[in-house]
PDB file of C-alpha atoms in Angstrom:
ATOM      1  CA  MET A   1     -86.634  28.854  23.081  1.00  0.00           C
ATOM      2  CA  TRP A   2     -85.940  32.255  21.473  1.00  0.00           C
ATOM      3  CA  SER A   3     -82.396  31.232  20.655  1.00  0.00           C
ATOM      4  CA  HIS A   4     -83.764  28.169  18.864  1.00  0.00           C
ATOM      5  CA  TYR A   5     -86.394  30.164  16.942  1.00  0.00           C
ATOM      6  CA  LEU A   6     -83.934  32.835  15.834  1.00  0.00           C
ATOM      7  CA  ALA A   7     -81.355  30.279  14.697  1.00  0.00           C
ATOM      8  CA  ARG A   8     -83.951  28.382  12.685  1.00  0.00           C
ATOM      9  CA  PHE A   9     -85.106  31.656  11.107  1.00  0.00           C
ATOM     10  CA  THR A  10     -81.637  32.529   9.761  1.00  0.00           C
ATOM     11  CA  VAL A  11     -81.167  29.375   7.664  1.00  0.00           C
ATOM     12  CA  PRO A  12     -84.065  29.771   5.180  1.00  0.00           C
ATOM     13  CA  VAL A  13     -83.494  33.521   4.906  1.00  0.00           C
ATOM     14  CA  VAL A  14     -79.852  32.975   3.926  1.00  0.00           C
ATOM     15  CA  LEU A  15     -80.838  30.360   1.337  1.00  0.00           C
ATOM     16  CA  ILE A  16     -83.659  32.478  -0.086  1.00  0.00           C
ATOM     17  CA  THR A  17     -81.395  35.539  -0.274  1.00  0.00           C
ATOM     18  CA  ALA A  18     -78.587  33.624  -2.010  1.00  0.00           C
ATOM     19  CA  LEU A  19     -80.884  31.985  -4.557  1.00  0.00           C
ATOM     20  CA  GLY A  20     -82.943  35.128  -5.083  1.00  0.00           C
ATOM     21  CA  HIS A  21     -79.854  37.206  -5.825  1.00  0.00           C
ATOM     22  CA  ARG A  22     -78.286  34.547  -8.055  1.00  0.00           C
ATOM     23  CA  PHE A  23     -81.415  34.382 -10.214  1.00  0.00           C
ATOM     24  CA  ALA A  24     -81.866  38.182 -10.230  1.00  0.00           C
ATOM     25  CA  LEU A  25     -85.041  38.094  -8.138  1.00  0.00           C
ATOM     26  CA  ILE A  26     -83.441  40.231  -5.411  1.00  0.00           C
ATOM     27  CA  ASP A  27     -81.214  43.223  -6.175  1.00  0.00           C
ATOM     28  CA  THR A  28     -77.810  43.617  -4.559  1.00  0.00           C
ATOM     29  CA  PRO A  29     -78.667  46.364  -2.004  1.00  0.00           C
ATOM     30  CA  THR A  30     -81.653  44.331  -0.774  1.00  0.00           C
ATOM     31  CA  ALA A  31     -79.550  41.166  -0.573  1.00  0.00           C
ATOM     32  CA  LEU A  32     -76.855  42.928   1.445  1.00  0.00           C
ATOM     33  CA  THR A  33     -79.472  44.342   3.815  1.00  0.00           C
ATOM     34  CA  LEU A  34     -81.047  40.922   4.320  1.00  0.00           C
ATOM     35  CA  LEU A  35     -77.651  39.360   5.011  1.00  0.00           C
ATOM     36  CA  ALA A  36     -76.852  42.044   7.583  1.00  0.00           C
ATOM     37  CA  LEU A  37     -80.164  41.367   9.340  1.00  0.00           C
ATOM     38  CA  VAL A  38     -79.567  37.613   9.252  1.00  0.00           C
ATOM     39  CA  TRP A  39     -76.105  37.955  10.744  1.00  0.00           C
ATOM     40  CA  ALA A  40     -77.429  40.239  13.479  1.00  0.00           C
ATOM     41  CA  ALA A  41     -80.131  37.657  14.266  1.00  0.00           C
ATOM     42  CA  ALA A  42     -77.498  34.900  14.314  1.00  0.00           C
ATOM     43  CA  VAL A  43     -75.352  36.854  16.766  1.00  0.00           C
ATOM     44  CA  LEU A  44     -78.375  37.383  19.011  1.00  0.00           C
ATOM     45  CA  ALA A  45     -79.291  33.683  18.765  1.00  0.00           C
ATOM     46  CA  LEU A  46     -75.739  32.710  19.715  1.00  0.00           C
ATOM     47  CA  ILE A  47     -75.741  35.036  22.736  1.00  0.00           C
ATOM     48  CA  LEU A  48     -79.140  33.751  23.858  1.00  0.00           C
ATOM     49  CA  GLY A  49     -78.021  30.163  23.369  1.00  0.00           C
ATOM     50  CA  LEU A  50     -74.887  30.612  25.431  1.00  0.00           C
ATOM     51  CA  SER A  51     -76.902  32.409  28.133  1.00  0.00           C
ATOM     52  CA  ALA A  52     -79.425  29.566  28.117  1.00  0.00           C
ATOM     53  CA  ILE A  53     -76.695  26.945  28.531  1.00  0.00           C
ATOM     54  CA  ARG A  54     -75.323  28.892  31.491  1.00  0.00           C
ATOM     55  CA  ALA A  55     -78.783  29.174  33.082  1.00  0.00           C
ATOM     56  CA  ILE A  56     -79.528  25.495  32.474  1.00  0.00           C
ATOM     57  CA  TRP A  57     -76.225  24.529  34.084  1.00  0.00           C
ATOM     58  CA  ARG A  58     -76.867  26.692  37.153  1.00  0.00           C
ATOM     59  CA  LEU A  59     -80.580  26.032  37.643  1.00  0.00           C
ATOM     60  CA  GLY A  60     -80.935  22.514  36.290  1.00  0.00           C
ATOM     61  CA  ILE A  61     -83.866  23.420  34.026  1.00  0.00           C
ATOM     62  CA  ALA A  62     -84.802  21.818  30.689  1.00  0.00           C
ATOM     63  CA  GLY A  63     -83.896  23.102  27.228  1.00  0.00           C
ATOM     64  CA  THR A  64     -80.337  21.922  26.671  1.00  0.00           C
ATOM     65  CA  GLY A  65     -81.166  20.377  23.302  1.00  0.00           C
ATOM     66  CA  ARG A  66     -82.721  23.517  21.855  1.00  0.00           C
ATOM     67  CA  ALA A  67     -79.995  25.797  23.146  1.00  0.00           C
ATOM     68  CA  PHE A  68     -77.247  23.537  21.818  1.00  0.00           C
ATOM     69  CA  ALA A  69     -79.006  23.202  18.436  1.00  0.00           C
ATOM     70  CA  ALA A  70     -79.256  26.988  18.188  1.00  0.00           C
ATOM     71  CA  ILE A  71     -75.541  27.413  18.868  1.00  0.00           C
ATOM     72  CA  VAL A  72     -74.594  24.767  16.295  1.00  0.00           C
ATOM     73  CA  THR A  73     -76.910  26.338  13.695  1.00  0.00           C
ATOM     74  CA  THR A  74     -75.464  29.834  14.073  1.00  0.00           C
ATOM     75  CA  ILE A  75     -71.821  28.766  13.704  1.00  0.00           C
ATOM     76  CA  PRO A  76     -71.882  28.216   9.889  1.00  0.00           C
ATOM     77  CA  ILE A  77     -74.097  31.278   9.441  1.00  0.00           C
ATOM     78  CA  LEU A  78     -71.558  33.468  11.255  1.00  0.00           C
ATOM     79  CA  ALA A  79     -68.546  31.809   9.618  1.00  0.00           C
ATOM     80  CA  ILE A  80     -68.911  33.997   6.509  1.00  0.00           C
ATOM     81  CA  PRO A  81     -68.810  37.436   8.214  1.00  0.00           C
ATOM     82  CA  LEU A  82     -66.060  36.182  10.538  1.00  0.00           C
ATOM     83  CA  PHE A  83     -64.009  35.100   7.513  1.00  0.00           C
ATOM     84  CA  TYR A  84     -64.368  38.497   5.850  1.00  0.00           C
ATOM     85  CA  SER A  85     -63.671  40.264   9.128  1.00  0.00           C
ATOM     86  CA  ALA A  86     -60.351  38.431   9.240  1.00  0.00           C
ATOM     87  CA  LEU A  87     -59.646  39.524   5.653  1.00  0.00           C
ATOM     88  CA  LEU A  88     -60.039  43.152   6.726  1.00  0.00           C
ATOM     89  CA  LEU A  89     -56.722  42.839   8.542  1.00  0.00           C
ATOM     90  CA  ARG A  90     -54.918  41.425   5.495  1.00  0.00           C
ATOM     91  CA  THR A  91     -56.339  43.346   2.535  1.00  0.00           C
ATOM     92  CA  PRO A  92     -56.251  47.063   1.638  1.00  0.00           C
ATOM     93  CA  ALA A  93     -59.233  49.419   1.441  1.00  0.00           C
ATOM     94  CA  LEU A  94     -59.674  49.081  -2.325  1.00  0.00           C
ATOM     95  CA  ASN A  95     -62.598  48.213  -4.585  1.00  0.00           C
ATOM     96  CA  ASP A  96     -61.024  49.049  -7.956  1.00  0.00           C
ATOM     97  CA  VAL A  97     -57.733  47.463  -9.058  1.00  0.00           C
ATOM     98  CA  THR A  98     -55.826  47.752 -12.348  1.00  0.00           C
ATOM     99  CA  THR A  99     -52.494  46.945 -13.928  1.00  0.00           C
ATOM    100  CA  ASP A 100     -52.183  50.586 -15.049  1.00  0.00           C
ATOM    101  CA  PRO A 101     -53.162  53.019 -12.258  1.00  0.00           C
ATOM    102  CA  SER A 102     -51.844  55.961 -14.305  1.00  0.00           C
ATOM    103  CA  ASP A 103     -54.181  55.243 -17.224  1.00  0.00           C
ATOM    104  CA  PRO A 104     -56.642  52.488 -16.246  1.00  0.00           C
ATOM    105  CA  PRO A 105     -58.820  50.842 -18.914  1.00  0.00           C
ATOM    106  CA  LEU A 106     -62.200  52.555 -19.099  1.00  0.00           C
ATOM    107  CA  LEU A 107     -65.441  50.977 -17.924  1.00  0.00           C
ATOM    108  CA  VAL A 108     -67.889  52.077 -20.622  1.00  0.00           C
ATOM    109  CA  ARG A 109     -70.527  49.386 -20.930  1.00  0.00           C
ATOM    110  CA  ALA A 110     -70.606  49.058 -17.149  1.00  0.00           C
ATOM    111  CA  VAL A 111     -72.281  52.464 -16.855  1.00  0.00           C
ATOM    112  CA  GLY A 112     -75.515  51.013 -18.195  1.00  0.00           C
ATOM    113  CA  LEU A 113     -75.210  47.820 -16.164  1.00  0.00           C
ATOM    114  CA  ARG A 114     -74.718  49.353 -12.719  1.00  0.00           C
ATOM    115  CA  GLU A 115     -77.636  50.326 -10.527  1.00  0.00           C
ATOM    116  CA  PRO A 116     -77.894  53.971  -9.390  1.00  0.00           C
ATOM    117  CA  SER A 117     -76.774  53.002  -5.876  1.00  0.00           C
ATOM    118  CA  ALA A 118     -73.669  51.190  -7.148  1.00  0.00           C
ATOM    119  CA  ASN A 119     -70.093  52.517  -7.056  1.00  0.00           C
ATOM    120  CA  SER A 120     -69.007  54.983  -9.710  1.00  0.00           C
ATOM    121  CA  VAL A 121     -67.215  53.639 -12.785  1.00  0.00           C
ATOM    122  CA  VAL A 122     -64.671  56.477 -12.491  1.00  0.00           C
ATOM    123  CA  TYR A 123     -61.308  55.234 -11.224  1.00  0.00           C
ATOM    124  CA  PRO A 124     -60.814  56.409  -7.583  1.00  0.00           C
ATOM    125  CA  GLY A 125     -57.615  58.321  -8.372  1.00  0.00           C
ATOM    126  CA  GLN A 126     -54.037  58.586  -7.173  1.00  0.00           C
ATOM    127  CA  LYS A 127     -54.794  57.801  -3.537  1.00  0.00           C
ATOM    128  CA  ALA A 128     -56.142  54.396  -4.560  1.00  0.00           C
ATOM    129  CA  ALA A 129     -53.222  53.969  -6.938  1.00  0.00           C
ATOM    130  CA  ALA A 130     -50.732  54.578  -4.112  1.00  0.00           C
ATOM    131  CA  ILE A 131     -52.511  52.053  -1.869  1.00  0.00           C
ATOM    132  CA  GLN A 132     -52.510  49.504  -4.683  1.00  0.00           C
ATOM    133  CA  ARG A 133     -48.813  49.933  -5.461  1.00  0.00           C
ATOM    134  CA  GLU A 134     -47.968  49.262  -1.828  1.00  0.00           C
ATOM    135  CA  ALA A 135     -50.389  46.347  -1.408  1.00  0.00           C
ATOM    136  CA  TYR A 136     -49.976  44.694  -4.809  1.00  0.00           C
ATOM    137  CA  PRO A 137     -46.556  45.626  -6.222  1.00  0.00           C
ATOM    138  CA  ASP A 138     -46.631  42.559  -8.478  1.00  0.00           C
ATOM    139  CA  LEU A 139     -49.550  43.792 -10.584  1.00  0.00           C
ATOM    140  CA  GLY A 140     -48.487  45.307 -13.879  1.00  0.00           C
ATOM    141  CA  PRO A 141     -49.089  45.143 -17.638  1.00  0.00           C
ATOM    142  CA  LEU A 142     -48.555  41.884 -19.496  1.00  0.00           C
ATOM    143  CA  ARG A 143     -46.367  42.262 -22.574  1.00  0.00           C
ATOM    144  CA  LEU A 144     -46.749  39.671 -25.296  1.00  0.00           C
ATOM    145  CA  GLY A 145     -44.868  38.941 -28.492  1.00  0.00           C
ATOM    146  CA  LEU A 146     -48.193  38.749 -30.330  1.00  0.00           C
ATOM    147  CA  SER A 147     -49.739  41.216 -32.731  1.00  0.00           C
ATOM    148  CA  THR A 148     -52.629  43.149 -31.237  1.00  0.00           C
ATOM    149  CA  PRO A 149     -55.268  41.169 -33.211  1.00  0.00           C
ATOM    150  CA  ASP A 150     -53.772  37.866 -31.995  1.00  0.00           C
ATOM    151  CA  ALA A 151     -53.380  39.154 -28.432  1.00  0.00           C
ATOM    152  CA  TYR A 152     -56.985  40.386 -28.531  1.00  0.00           C
ATOM    153  CA  GLU A 153     -58.257  36.938 -29.559  1.00  0.00           C
ATOM    154  CA  ALA A 154     -56.157  35.291 -26.856  1.00  0.00           C
ATOM    155  CA  ALA A 155     -57.450  37.729 -24.225  1.00  0.00           C
ATOM    156  CA  LEU A 156     -61.056  37.233 -25.353  1.00  0.00           C
ATOM    157  CA  GLU A 157     -60.806  33.443 -25.137  1.00  0.00           C
ATOM    158  CA  THR A 158     -59.065  33.664 -21.759  1.00  0.00           C
ATOM    159  CA  ALA A 159     -61.829  35.897 -20.394  1.00  0.00           C
ATOM    160  CA  ARG A 160     -64.420  33.385 -21.561  1.00  0.00           C
ATOM    161  CA  ASP A 161     -62.435  30.560 -19.967  1.00  0.00           C
ATOM    162  CA  GLN A 162     -62.593  32.446 -16.663  1.00  0.00           C
ATOM    163  CA  GLY A 163     -66.371  32.180 -16.825  1.00  0.00           C
ATOM    164  CA  TRP A 164     -66.861  35.910 -17.388  1.00  0.00           C
ATOM    165  CA  ARG A 165     -69.796  37.215 -19.411  1.00  0.00           C
ATOM    166  CA  ILE A 166     -68.570  39.357 -22.311  1.00  0.00           C
ATOM    167  CA  VAL A 167     -70.696  42.507 -22.563  1.00  0.00           C
ATOM    168  CA  ALA A 168     -68.644  44.547 -25.037  1.00  0.00           C
ATOM    169  CA  SER A 169     -65.768  43.868 -27.415  1.00  0.00           C
ATOM    170  CA  GLN A 170     -63.902  46.016 -29.900  1.00  0.00           C
ATOM    171  CA  PRO A 171     -61.211  44.150 -31.862  1.00  0.00           C
ATOM    172  CA  PRO A 172     -58.231  46.138 -33.155  1.00  0.00           C
ATOM    173  CA  ALA A 173     -58.621  47.042 -36.813  1.00  0.00           C
ATOM    174  CA  ASN A 174     -54.939  46.313 -37.491  1.00  0.00           C
ATOM    175  CA  ASP A 175     -51.589  45.741 -35.766  1.00  0.00           C
ATOM    176  CA  GLY A 176     -51.331  49.412 -34.836  1.00  0.00           C
ATOM    177  CA  ALA A 177     -54.799  49.733 -33.309  1.00  0.00           C
ATOM    178  CA  THR A 178     -56.034  49.126 -29.766  1.00  0.00           C
ATOM    179  CA  GLY A 179     -58.615  46.509 -28.805  1.00  0.00           C
ATOM    180  CA  ARG A 180     -61.022  46.576 -25.865  1.00  0.00           C
ATOM    181  CA  ILE A 181     -63.029  43.969 -23.968  1.00  0.00           C
ATOM    182  CA  GLU A 182     -65.530  44.458 -21.160  1.00  0.00           C
ATOM    183  CA  ALA A 183     -66.912  41.607 -19.093  1.00  0.00           C
ATOM    184  CA  VAL A 184     -68.900  40.853 -15.953  1.00  0.00           C
ATOM    185  CA  ALA A 185     -67.447  38.446 -13.384  1.00  0.00           C
ATOM    186  CA  GLN A 186     -69.656  36.927 -10.702  1.00  0.00           C
ATOM    187  CA  THR A 187     -68.789  35.479  -7.314  1.00  0.00           C
ATOM    188  CA  LEU A 188     -69.428  31.781  -6.762  1.00  0.00           C
ATOM    189  CA  LEU A 189     -72.021  31.664  -3.985  1.00  0.00           C
ATOM    190  CA  MET A 190     -74.056  34.866  -4.137  1.00  0.00           C
ATOM    191  CA  ALA A 191     -73.324  35.803  -7.774  1.00  0.00           C
ATOM    192  CA  PHE A 192     -72.312  39.355  -6.874  1.00  0.00           C
ATOM    193  CA  SER A 193     -71.210  41.101 -10.086  1.00  0.00           C
ATOM    194  CA  ASP A 194     -67.919  42.912 -10.662  1.00  0.00           C
ATOM    195  CA  ASP A 195     -66.947  44.702 -13.864  1.00  0.00           C
ATOM    196  CA  VAL A 196     -63.785  43.972 -15.853  1.00  0.00           C
ATOM    197  CA  ALA A 197     -62.176  46.046 -18.614  1.00  0.00           C
ATOM    198  CA  ILE A 198     -59.287  44.762 -20.748  1.00  0.00           C
ATOM    199  CA  ARG A 199     -57.183  46.874 -23.104  1.00  0.00           C
ATOM    200  CA  ILE A 200     -54.858  45.419 -25.755  1.00  0.00           C
ATOM    201  CA  ALA A 201     -52.465  48.018 -27.159  1.00  0.00           C
ATOM    202  CA  PRO A 202     -49.589  47.742 -29.655  1.00  0.00           C
ATOM    203  CA  THR A 203     -45.949  48.025 -28.598  1.00  0.00           C
ATOM    204  CA  GLY A 204     -42.756  48.121 -30.602  1.00  0.00           C
ATOM    205  CA  THR A 205     -42.272  44.360 -30.402  1.00  0.00           C
ATOM    206  CA  GLY A 206     -45.801  43.045 -29.929  1.00  0.00           C
ATOM    207  CA  SER A 207     -48.635  44.056 -27.636  1.00  0.00           C
ATOM    208  CA  GLN A 208     -49.417  45.045 -24.076  1.00  0.00           C
ATOM    209  CA  VAL A 209     -52.445  43.870 -22.110  1.00  0.00           C
ATOM    210  CA  ASP A 210     -53.855  45.913 -19.243  1.00  0.00           C
ATOM    211  CA  ILE A 211     -56.834  44.899 -17.139  1.00  0.00           C
ATOM    212  CA  ARG A 212     -59.037  46.557 -14.553  1.00  0.00           C
ATOM    213  CA  SER A 213     -61.437  44.835 -12.147  1.00  0.00           C
ATOM    214  CA  ALA A 214     -63.882  46.921 -10.115  1.00  0.00           C
ATOM    215  CA  SER A 215     -66.503  45.987  -7.522  1.00  0.00           C
ATOM    216  CA  ARG A 216     -70.006  47.326  -8.003  1.00  0.00           C
ATOM    217  CA  TYR A 217     -70.706  47.612  -4.277  1.00  0.00           C
ATOM    218  CA  GLY A 218     -68.705  48.186  -1.128  1.00  0.00           C
ATOM    219  CA  GLN A 219     -65.591  50.148  -0.284  1.00  0.00           C
ATOM    220  CA  ARG A 220     -63.484  46.986   0.062  1.00  0.00           C
ATOM    221  CA  ASP A 221     -63.137  44.006  -2.230  1.00  0.00           C
ATOM    222  CA  PHE A 222     -61.270  41.810   0.306  1.00  0.00           C
ATOM    223  CA  GLY A 223     -58.589  41.124  -2.300  1.00  0.00           C
ATOM    224  CA  ALA A 224     -61.003  39.683  -4.882  1.00  0.00           C
ATOM    225  CA  ASN A 225     -60.129  42.069  -7.725  1.00  0.00           C
ATOM    226  CA  ALA A 226     -56.377  41.587  -7.399  1.00  0.00           C
ATOM    227  CA  SER A 227     -56.845  37.821  -7.270  1.00  0.00           C
ATOM    228  CA  ARG A 228     -59.044  37.961 -10.382  1.00  0.00           C
ATOM    229  CA  ILE A 229     -56.445  39.982 -12.268  1.00  0.00           C
ATOM    230  CA  ARG A 230     -53.635  37.616 -11.291  1.00  0.00           C
ATOM    231  CA  GLY A 231     -55.647  34.618 -12.431  1.00  0.00           C
ATOM    232  CA  PHE A 232     -56.431  36.205 -15.788  1.00  0.00           C
ATOM    233  CA  LEU A 233     -52.863  37.308 -16.489  1.00  0.00           C
ATOM    234  CA  LEU A 234     -51.467  33.890 -15.558  1.00  0.00           C
ATOM    235  CA  ALA A 235     -53.963  32.113 -17.835  1.00  0.00           C
ATOM    236  CA  LEU A 236     -53.305  34.559 -20.693  1.00  0.00           C
ATOM    237  CA  ARG A 237     -49.537  34.183 -20.319  1.00  0.00           C
ATOM    238  CA  GLU A 238     -49.865  30.400 -20.478  1.00  0.00           C
ATOM    239  CA  ARG A 239     -52.131  30.634 -23.524  1.00  0.00           C
ATOM    240  CA  ALA A 240     -49.738  32.956 -25.351  1.00  0.00           C
ATOM    241  CA  ALA A 241     -46.421  31.362 -24.336  1.00  0.00           C
ATOM    242  CA  PRO A 242     -46.528  28.312 -26.656  1.00  0.00           C
ATOM    243  CA  THR A 243     -46.876  30.546 -29.705  1.00  0.00           C
ATOM    244  CA  ALA A 244     -45.340  33.878 -28.797  1.00  0.00           C
ATOM    245  CA  GLY A 245     -43.386  33.641 -25.581  1.00  0.00           C
ATOM    246  CA  GLY A 246     -45.557  35.841 -23.395  1.00  0.00           C
ATOM    247  CA  GLU A 247     -43.566  37.828 -20.853  1.00  0.00           C
ATOM    248  CA  LYS A 248     -44.326  40.283 -18.128  1.00  0.00           C
TER     249      LYS A 248
END
């Protein structure tokens, strides 16, 4: 009976938490706390359900339906933490990733967007840079044969195409100036926000694009920031190639 009640309790709480966070009715720390409590309740419901099945088998008592329903209900609830637990073995301990660890693009607008309990906007430093170089050796600046104003426009449109919300933009005044873009990217299900900074600087033959993606919460991003950067650079390269032969 308790297994059944606990399992039924987890489903509406997960839905309410997801919708509440997506529509900004619940802040991120509260949402994370609620999810942790839900997952703990789901684990307890699963243990109770398995214990009930064992007792029912041995003693021949009633309750098989409720115990089985509880077990089935907890499986999708626990699938999410199990998935991310598996990612812990395959992703580095990073929450801030950039194509230029030596001089990462600055997060300026993000200072006013992050809650006091969120991660700092200051880049973690050379230790994080060393971890990133080992884990993601493919990440680096994107060099384009476009002028900085043209590269800026291409980067801005690509960021919008990614579904990111542009929160700050500073176009380069001329070919020799540097442009900046800041955006907020949100995850699909829970709408957790990450901050993105893009820098477009002139080079001798065109322009160079650097990008930084940083998680607002947590010490690990489970590879999300690196994946976001790869997706942006690939889309920008494809957008620029027909006109300027984008190259890395």
